[in-house]
Amino acid sequence: MSEEALRQQIQILKKHNARLKRIAHDARNKLSAALDGTGLCLWQLDIPSGKLVIFNRRWGAMLGFQPKETKAQFDVWRECLHPDDADDVLKAFYDHIEGRAPYYEALHRMLGKNDNIKWVLDRGRVTEWDDQGNPIKVTGTHIDMTKEKEYEAQLSSLAHHDPLTGLTNRHALPSHFNQMKAKGPLCVAFVDLDNFKHVNDTLGHRSGDEVLIQLSQRISAVVLPNVVIGRLGGDEFVLLIPFLIDYPKVRIMLQAVLDAALLPFDVDNGHAQIGASIGIAQVQELDRFEDALTRADEAMYQIKKNGKQGFGLAG
């Protein structure tokens, strides 16, 4: 082949190589855009070197980092694992690498920039081995699960907390009751507001809701440690008190709750004045939540009959 023909052949190969690079670059950009659109991060780990190839920028962005702000290395990823999750994540990873599991999968937390926490669903599988059968490459995906975990937490909160006041709701109180009863002495106090209907009738239900919110905050500020405050609904509240009924601080606390209810409430369209009647029952060995609550309710009813604004002990 002549020198001129060789030069022409080299030029053709250069053009062909440049075309292939453009095609590869375009394909990679399309892959990156497609993965970012789905929230996926595609990665590949070279085990001997610890080098990570990230096929799109989703991983760094998910953790709050700018491009090239962090190194794509296995050690960097490991350092970003949440301390409470790291051992389980690494065990799952090495169980797969060492042949004890068919694939790697872990739902865990990672620490991003400024220790911002993100939830990640991590999956991977060995895709290449050396001649001795040792794994040398792992390919997998990260999926940002933070929003899903936040939504899950919100659902859990809604299932166990009153949406207006944030207190424990009626459905969650029996579970708290059973747990506290198993640990030691327990009292149940039934709190019913006095003259609350008058607030709704004269100032409106919106102001009534504001009174309930403010009262919930006041009660939270005066109860003893480890007391669970719940709202049954309407103007009825429950206190689960982990003490014997004759413990002096129990009576002091109940009086503080009464005083908190008696203080006037400032609402958008005026001032509200209410009070409270409280019945309290010592939980017996065979009591269910409803049993103790019924006795506390009966004690509260006697206070209502005798003029309201006080607390009474169940017989």
Short mmCIF file of C-alpha atoms in Angstrom, two decimals:
data_model
loop_
_atom_site.label_atom_id
_atom_site.label_comp_id
_atom_site.label_asym_id
_atom_site.label_seq_id
_atom_site.Cartn_x
_atom_site.Cartn_y
_atom_site.Cartn_z
CA MET A 1 0.00 0.00 0.00
CA SER A 2 1.33 3.40 -0.97
CA GLU A 3 1.99 6.12 1.56
CA GLU A 4 -0.88 8.17 0.16
CA ALA A 5 -3.31 5.26 0.35
CA LEU A 6 -2.22 4.59 3.92
CA ARG A 7 -2.78 8.23 4.83
CA GLN A 8 -6.26 8.11 3.32
CA GLN A 9 -7.03 4.91 5.19
CA ILE A 10 -5.94 6.52 8.49
CA GLN A 11 -8.18 9.52 7.81
CA ILE A 12 -11.13 7.23 7.14
CA LEU A 13 -10.47 5.34 10.39
CA LYS A 14 -10.20 8.61 12.33
CA LYS A 15 -13.53 9.80 10.95
CA HIS A 16 -15.11 6.46 11.73
CA ASN A 17 -13.67 6.53 15.27
CA ALA A 18 -14.96 10.10 15.80
CA ARG A 19 -18.40 8.99 14.58
CA LEU A 20 -18.42 6.06 17.02
CA LYS A 21 -17.43 8.41 19.87
CA ARG A 22 -20.30 10.75 18.98
CA ILE A 23 -22.71 7.83 18.92
CA ALA A 24 -21.43 6.56 22.30
CA HIS A 25 -21.58 10.05 23.82
CA ASP A 26 -25.11 10.55 22.50
CA ALA A 27 -26.20 7.13 23.79
CA ARG A 28 -24.70 7.85 27.21
CA ASN A 29 -26.48 11.21 27.39
CA LYS A 30 -29.78 9.56 26.47
CA LEU A 31 -29.19 6.83 29.07
CA SER A 32 -28.37 9.44 31.71
CA ALA A 33 -31.50 11.45 30.90
CA ALA A 34 -33.68 8.34 30.93
CA LEU A 35 -32.25 7.18 34.26
CA ASP A 36 -32.57 10.62 35.86
CA GLY A 37 -36.18 10.77 34.74
CA THR A 38 -36.94 7.55 36.60
CA GLY A 39 -34.91 8.47 39.70
CA LEU A 40 -32.48 5.61 39.04
CA CYS A 41 -28.73 5.76 39.38
CA LEU A 42 -26.86 3.08 37.41
CA TRP A 43 -23.44 2.15 38.76
CA GLN A 44 -20.65 -0.37 38.24
CA LEU A 45 -17.95 -1.24 40.74
CA ASP A 46 -14.53 -2.54 39.78
CA ILE A 47 -13.76 -4.62 42.88
CA PRO A 48 -9.94 -4.83 42.63
CA SER A 49 -9.47 -1.06 42.30
CA GLY A 50 -12.55 0.08 44.22
CA LYS A 51 -13.40 2.44 41.36
CA LEU A 52 -17.05 3.23 40.81
CA VAL A 53 -18.37 4.14 37.41
CA ILE A 54 -21.55 6.19 37.73
CA PHE A 55 -23.47 6.18 34.45
CA ASN A 56 -25.55 9.24 35.34
CA ARG A 57 -25.27 12.04 37.88
CA ARG A 58 -28.28 11.09 39.94
CA TRP A 59 -26.30 9.64 42.86
CA GLY A 60 -24.24 12.72 43.64
CA ALA A 61 -27.17 15.06 43.08
CA MET A 62 -29.34 12.91 45.35
CA LEU A 63 -26.84 13.43 48.16
CA GLY A 64 -26.58 17.15 47.49
CA PHE A 65 -23.15 17.13 45.82
CA GLN A 66 -22.14 19.04 42.71
CA PRO A 67 -20.55 17.14 39.78
CA LYS A 68 -16.98 16.02 40.61
CA GLU A 69 -17.35 17.23 44.22
CA THR A 70 -16.87 13.66 45.44
CA LYS A 71 -14.69 10.84 44.20
CA ALA A 72 -16.33 7.84 42.59
CA GLN A 73 -14.76 5.25 44.89
CA PHE A 74 -16.13 2.38 46.95
CA ASP A 75 -14.57 3.85 50.11
CA VAL A 76 -16.40 7.15 49.55
CA TRP A 77 -19.70 5.32 49.18
CA ARG A 78 -18.97 3.32 52.33
CA GLU A 79 -18.24 6.50 54.29
CA CYS A 80 -21.63 7.90 53.23
CA LEU A 81 -23.52 4.98 54.76
CA HIS A 82 -25.56 5.92 57.81
CA PRO A 83 -23.73 4.61 60.91
CA ASP A 84 -26.85 2.77 62.12
CA ASP A 85 -27.25 0.97 58.77
CA ALA A 86 -23.65 0.45 57.66
CA ASP A 87 -23.06 -2.99 59.16
CA ASP A 88 -26.23 -4.49 57.67
CA VAL A 89 -25.60 -2.92 54.25
CA LEU A 90 -22.01 -4.14 54.06
CA LYS A 91 -23.02 -7.60 55.24
CA ALA A 92 -25.61 -7.81 52.44
CA PHE A 93 -23.02 -6.61 49.92
CA TYR A 94 -20.29 -9.06 50.93
CA ASP A 95 -22.76 -11.93 51.30
CA HIS A 96 -23.39 -11.58 47.58
CA ILE A 97 -19.77 -10.95 46.60
CA GLU A 98 -18.65 -14.03 48.53
CA GLY A 99 -21.38 -16.25 47.09
CA ARG A 100 -23.72 -16.50 50.08
CA ALA A 101 -26.57 -14.60 48.41
CA PRO A 102 -27.79 -14.58 44.79
CA TYR A 103 -27.81 -10.76 44.63
CA TYR A 104 -27.17 -7.67 46.73
CA GLU A 105 -30.14 -5.63 47.98
CA ALA A 106 -30.46 -3.15 50.84
CA LEU A 107 -32.89 -0.40 51.79
CA HIS A 108 -30.89 2.01 53.92
CA ARG A 109 -29.99 5.57 54.81
CA MET A 110 -27.07 7.57 53.42
CA LEU A 111 -25.50 10.77 54.70
CA GLY A 112 -25.33 13.44 52.04
CA LYS A 113 -23.83 16.90 52.09
CA ASN A 114 -24.11 18.58 55.51
CA ASP A 115 -25.20 15.16 56.91
CA ASN A 116 -28.53 15.40 55.10
CA ILE A 117 -30.17 11.95 55.32
CA LYS A 118 -31.47 10.17 52.22
CA TRP A 119 -33.12 6.77 51.94
CA VAL A 120 -31.80 4.54 49.15
CA LEU A 121 -32.86 1.20 47.71
CA ASP A 122 -29.62 -0.35 46.54
CA ARG A 123 -29.48 -3.40 44.27
CA GLY A 124 -26.58 -5.12 42.52
CA ARG A 125 -25.23 -8.32 41.01
CA VAL A 126 -21.79 -9.61 40.00
CA THR A 127 -21.48 -9.27 36.22
CA GLU A 128 -17.87 -10.26 35.59
CA TRP A 129 -15.39 -12.79 37.04
CA ASP A 130 -11.68 -13.43 36.47
CA ASP A 131 -10.21 -16.71 35.26
CA GLN A 132 -10.07 -18.04 38.84
CA GLY A 133 -13.78 -17.35 39.35
CA ASN A 134 -13.27 -14.32 41.57
CA PRO A 135 -15.80 -11.50 41.11
CA ILE A 136 -14.27 -8.37 39.59
CA LYS A 137 -17.25 -6.24 38.56
CA VAL A 138 -20.63 -5.54 40.16
CA THR A 139 -23.38 -3.65 38.37
CA GLY A 140 -26.40 -2.21 40.10
CA THR A 141 -28.80 0.63 40.76
CA HIS A 142 -29.55 3.17 43.47
CA ILE A 143 -33.13 4.42 43.79
CA ASP A 144 -33.92 7.48 45.92
CA MET A 145 -36.65 6.32 48.34
CA THR A 146 -36.67 9.41 50.56
CA LYS A 147 -40.09 10.69 49.51
CA GLU A 148 -41.59 7.24 49.87
CA LYS A 149 -40.17 6.87 53.39
CA GLU A 150 -41.42 10.34 54.34
CA TYR A 151 -44.86 9.45 53.01
CA GLU A 152 -44.75 6.19 54.95
CA ALA A 153 -43.87 8.10 58.13
CA GLN A 154 -46.74 10.53 57.50
CA LEU A 155 -49.18 7.66 57.07
CA SER A 156 -47.94 6.07 60.28
CA SER A 157 -48.33 9.37 62.10
CA LEU A 158 -51.86 9.82 60.78
CA ALA A 159 -52.72 6.29 61.85
CA HIS A 160 -51.58 6.88 65.43
CA HIS A 161 -52.07 10.60 66.04
CA ASP A 162 -55.01 12.95 66.18
CA PRO A 163 -54.82 15.16 63.05
CA LEU A 164 -55.97 18.31 64.89
CA THR A 165 -53.83 18.25 68.04
CA GLY A 166 -51.06 15.78 67.16
CA LEU A 167 -51.83 13.81 70.32
CA THR A 168 -52.13 10.02 70.42
CA ASN A 169 -55.47 9.02 68.91
CA ARG A 170 -58.10 6.59 70.15
CA HIS A 171 -56.82 3.74 67.96
CA ALA A 172 -53.26 3.95 69.35
CA LEU A 173 -54.14 4.36 73.04
CA PRO A 174 -54.82 0.64 73.75
CA SER A 175 -51.36 -0.28 72.44
CA HIS A 176 -49.71 2.31 74.70
CA PHE A 177 -51.90 1.08 77.55
CA ASN A 178 -50.76 -2.53 77.14
CA GLN A 179 -47.09 -1.59 76.92
CA MET A 180 -47.23 0.65 79.99
CA LYS A 181 -49.29 -1.81 82.01
CA ALA A 182 -46.66 -4.51 81.43
CA LYS A 183 -43.96 -2.26 82.90
CA GLY A 184 -45.60 -1.38 86.22
CA PRO A 185 -48.28 0.74 87.94
CA LEU A 186 -50.64 2.62 85.66
CA CYS A 187 -53.55 5.03 86.01
CA VAL A 188 -56.03 6.17 83.39
CA ALA A 189 -57.42 9.70 83.63
CA PHE A 190 -60.49 10.72 81.61
CA VAL A 191 -60.60 14.47 80.91
CA ASP A 192 -63.86 16.01 79.68
CA LEU A 193 -64.05 19.76 78.97
CA ASP A 194 -66.72 21.91 80.61
CA ASN A 195 -68.66 24.50 78.59
CA PHE A 196 -66.87 23.62 75.36
CA LYS A 197 -70.15 23.46 73.43
CA HIS A 198 -70.72 27.11 74.33
CA VAL A 199 -67.45 28.02 72.60
CA ASN A 200 -68.52 26.28 69.39
CA ASP A 201 -72.00 27.82 69.54
CA THR A 202 -70.83 31.40 70.15
CA LEU A 203 -67.41 31.63 68.50
CA GLY A 204 -67.68 28.88 65.90
CA HIS A 205 -66.04 25.51 65.35
CA ARG A 206 -62.84 27.03 64.01
CA SER A 207 -62.30 28.82 67.31
CA GLY A 208 -63.28 25.61 69.11
CA ASP A 209 -60.52 23.77 67.24
CA GLU A 210 -58.04 26.48 68.22
CA VAL A 211 -59.01 26.02 71.88
CA LEU A 212 -58.38 22.27 71.59
CA ILE A 213 -54.97 22.87 70.02
CA GLN A 214 -53.94 25.38 72.67
CA LEU A 215 -55.20 23.17 75.48
CA SER A 216 -53.27 20.19 74.10
CA GLN A 217 -50.10 22.29 74.21
CA ARG A 218 -50.84 23.42 77.77
CA ILE A 219 -51.45 19.87 78.97
CA SER A 220 -48.24 18.69 77.31
CA ALA A 221 -46.36 21.37 79.23
CA VAL A 222 -47.64 20.36 82.71
CA VAL A 223 -47.85 16.56 82.71
CA LEU A 224 -45.22 14.32 84.31
CA PRO A 225 -42.54 12.60 82.24
CA ASN A 226 -43.63 9.42 80.41
CA VAL A 227 -47.33 10.35 80.57
CA VAL A 228 -49.10 9.58 77.30
CA ILE A 229 -51.69 12.19 76.32
CA GLY A 230 -54.46 11.10 73.98
CA ARG A 231 -57.56 12.59 72.43
CA LEU A 232 -60.58 10.33 72.16
CA GLY A 233 -62.39 12.81 69.95
CA GLY A 234 -64.48 15.94 70.43
CA ASP A 235 -63.60 17.48 73.80
CA GLU A 236 -62.51 14.24 75.50
CA PHE A 237 -58.90 13.53 76.43
CA VAL A 238 -57.10 10.65 78.16
CA LEU A 239 -53.93 10.56 80.23
CA LEU A 240 -52.04 7.30 80.71
CA ILE A 241 -50.06 7.88 83.91
CA PRO A 242 -47.32 5.38 84.88
CA PHE A 243 -47.67 5.87 88.65
CA LEU A 244 -49.82 4.63 91.53
CA ILE A 245 -52.99 6.65 91.99
CA ASP A 246 -51.96 7.85 95.47
CA TYR A 247 -48.58 9.16 94.31
CA PRO A 248 -48.73 12.82 95.46
CA LYS A 249 -47.42 14.20 92.18
CA VAL A 250 -50.38 12.64 90.32
CA ARG A 251 -52.84 14.92 92.13
CA ILE A 252 -50.56 17.92 91.65
CA MET A 253 -50.43 17.14 87.93
CA LEU A 254 -54.20 16.77 87.60
CA GLN A 255 -54.70 20.10 89.34
CA ALA A 256 -52.23 21.64 86.88
CA VAL A 257 -54.32 20.24 84.00
CA LEU A 258 -57.48 21.76 85.54
CA ASP A 259 -55.72 25.12 85.94
CA ALA A 260 -54.54 24.98 82.33
CA ALA A 261 -58.12 24.47 81.14
CA LEU A 262 -59.43 27.36 83.28
CA LEU A 263 -57.07 29.97 81.85
CA PRO A 264 -58.83 32.02 79.13
CA PHE A 265 -58.01 31.19 75.52
CA ASP A 266 -57.28 33.89 72.97
CA VAL A 267 -58.74 33.00 69.58
CA ASP A 268 -59.10 34.95 66.34
CA ASN A 269 -62.58 36.26 67.08
CA GLY A 270 -62.52 36.69 70.84
CA HIS A 271 -61.81 34.95 74.12
CA ALA A 272 -62.95 31.49 75.17
CA GLN A 273 -63.51 30.32 78.74
CA ILE A 274 -63.86 26.63 79.57
CA GLY A 275 -63.01 24.24 82.38
CA ALA A 276 -62.49 20.52 82.83
CA SER A 277 -63.74 17.55 84.83
CA ILE A 278 -61.41 14.62 85.38
CA GLY A 279 -61.93 11.05 86.57
CA ILE A 280 -58.99 8.79 87.32
CA ALA A 281 -58.82 5.02 87.82
CA GLN A 282 -56.02 2.73 88.97
CA VAL A 283 -55.46 -0.03 86.42
CA GLN A 284 -56.07 -3.51 87.83
CA GLU A 285 -54.25 -6.69 86.83
CA LEU A 286 -56.98 -7.99 84.49
CA ASP A 287 -58.05 -4.63 83.11
CA ARG A 288 -58.25 -3.94 79.43
CA PHE A 289 -57.99 -0.33 78.28
CA GLU A 290 -61.77 -0.01 77.95
CA ASP A 291 -62.29 -1.37 81.48
CA ALA A 292 -60.07 1.24 83.11
CA LEU A 293 -61.43 3.96 80.84
CA THR A 294 -65.01 3.14 81.82
CA ARG A 295 -64.21 3.44 85.53
CA ALA A 296 -62.41 6.74 84.94
CA ASP A 297 -65.39 7.95 82.89
CA GLU A 298 -67.77 7.09 85.74
CA ALA A 299 -65.59 9.01 88.22
CA MET A 300 -65.54 11.97 85.84
CA TYR A 301 -69.34 11.86 85.54
CA GLN A 302 -69.67 12.22 89.31
CA ILE A 303 -67.59 15.41 89.12
CA LYS A 304 -69.94 16.70 86.40
CA LYS A 305 -72.95 15.95 88.60
CA ASN A 306 -71.41 17.73 91.58
CA GLY A 307 -70.70 21.02 89.84
CA LYS A 308 -67.79 20.32 87.42
CA GLN A 309 -64.29 21.82 87.62
CA GLY A 310 -62.50 19.12 89.60
CA PHE A 311 -61.16 15.57 89.62
CA GLY A 312 -62.34 12.40 91.30
CA LEU A 313 -60.94 8.95 91.93
CA ALA A 314 -62.75 5.82 90.82
CA GLY A 315 -63.83 3.54 93.65
#
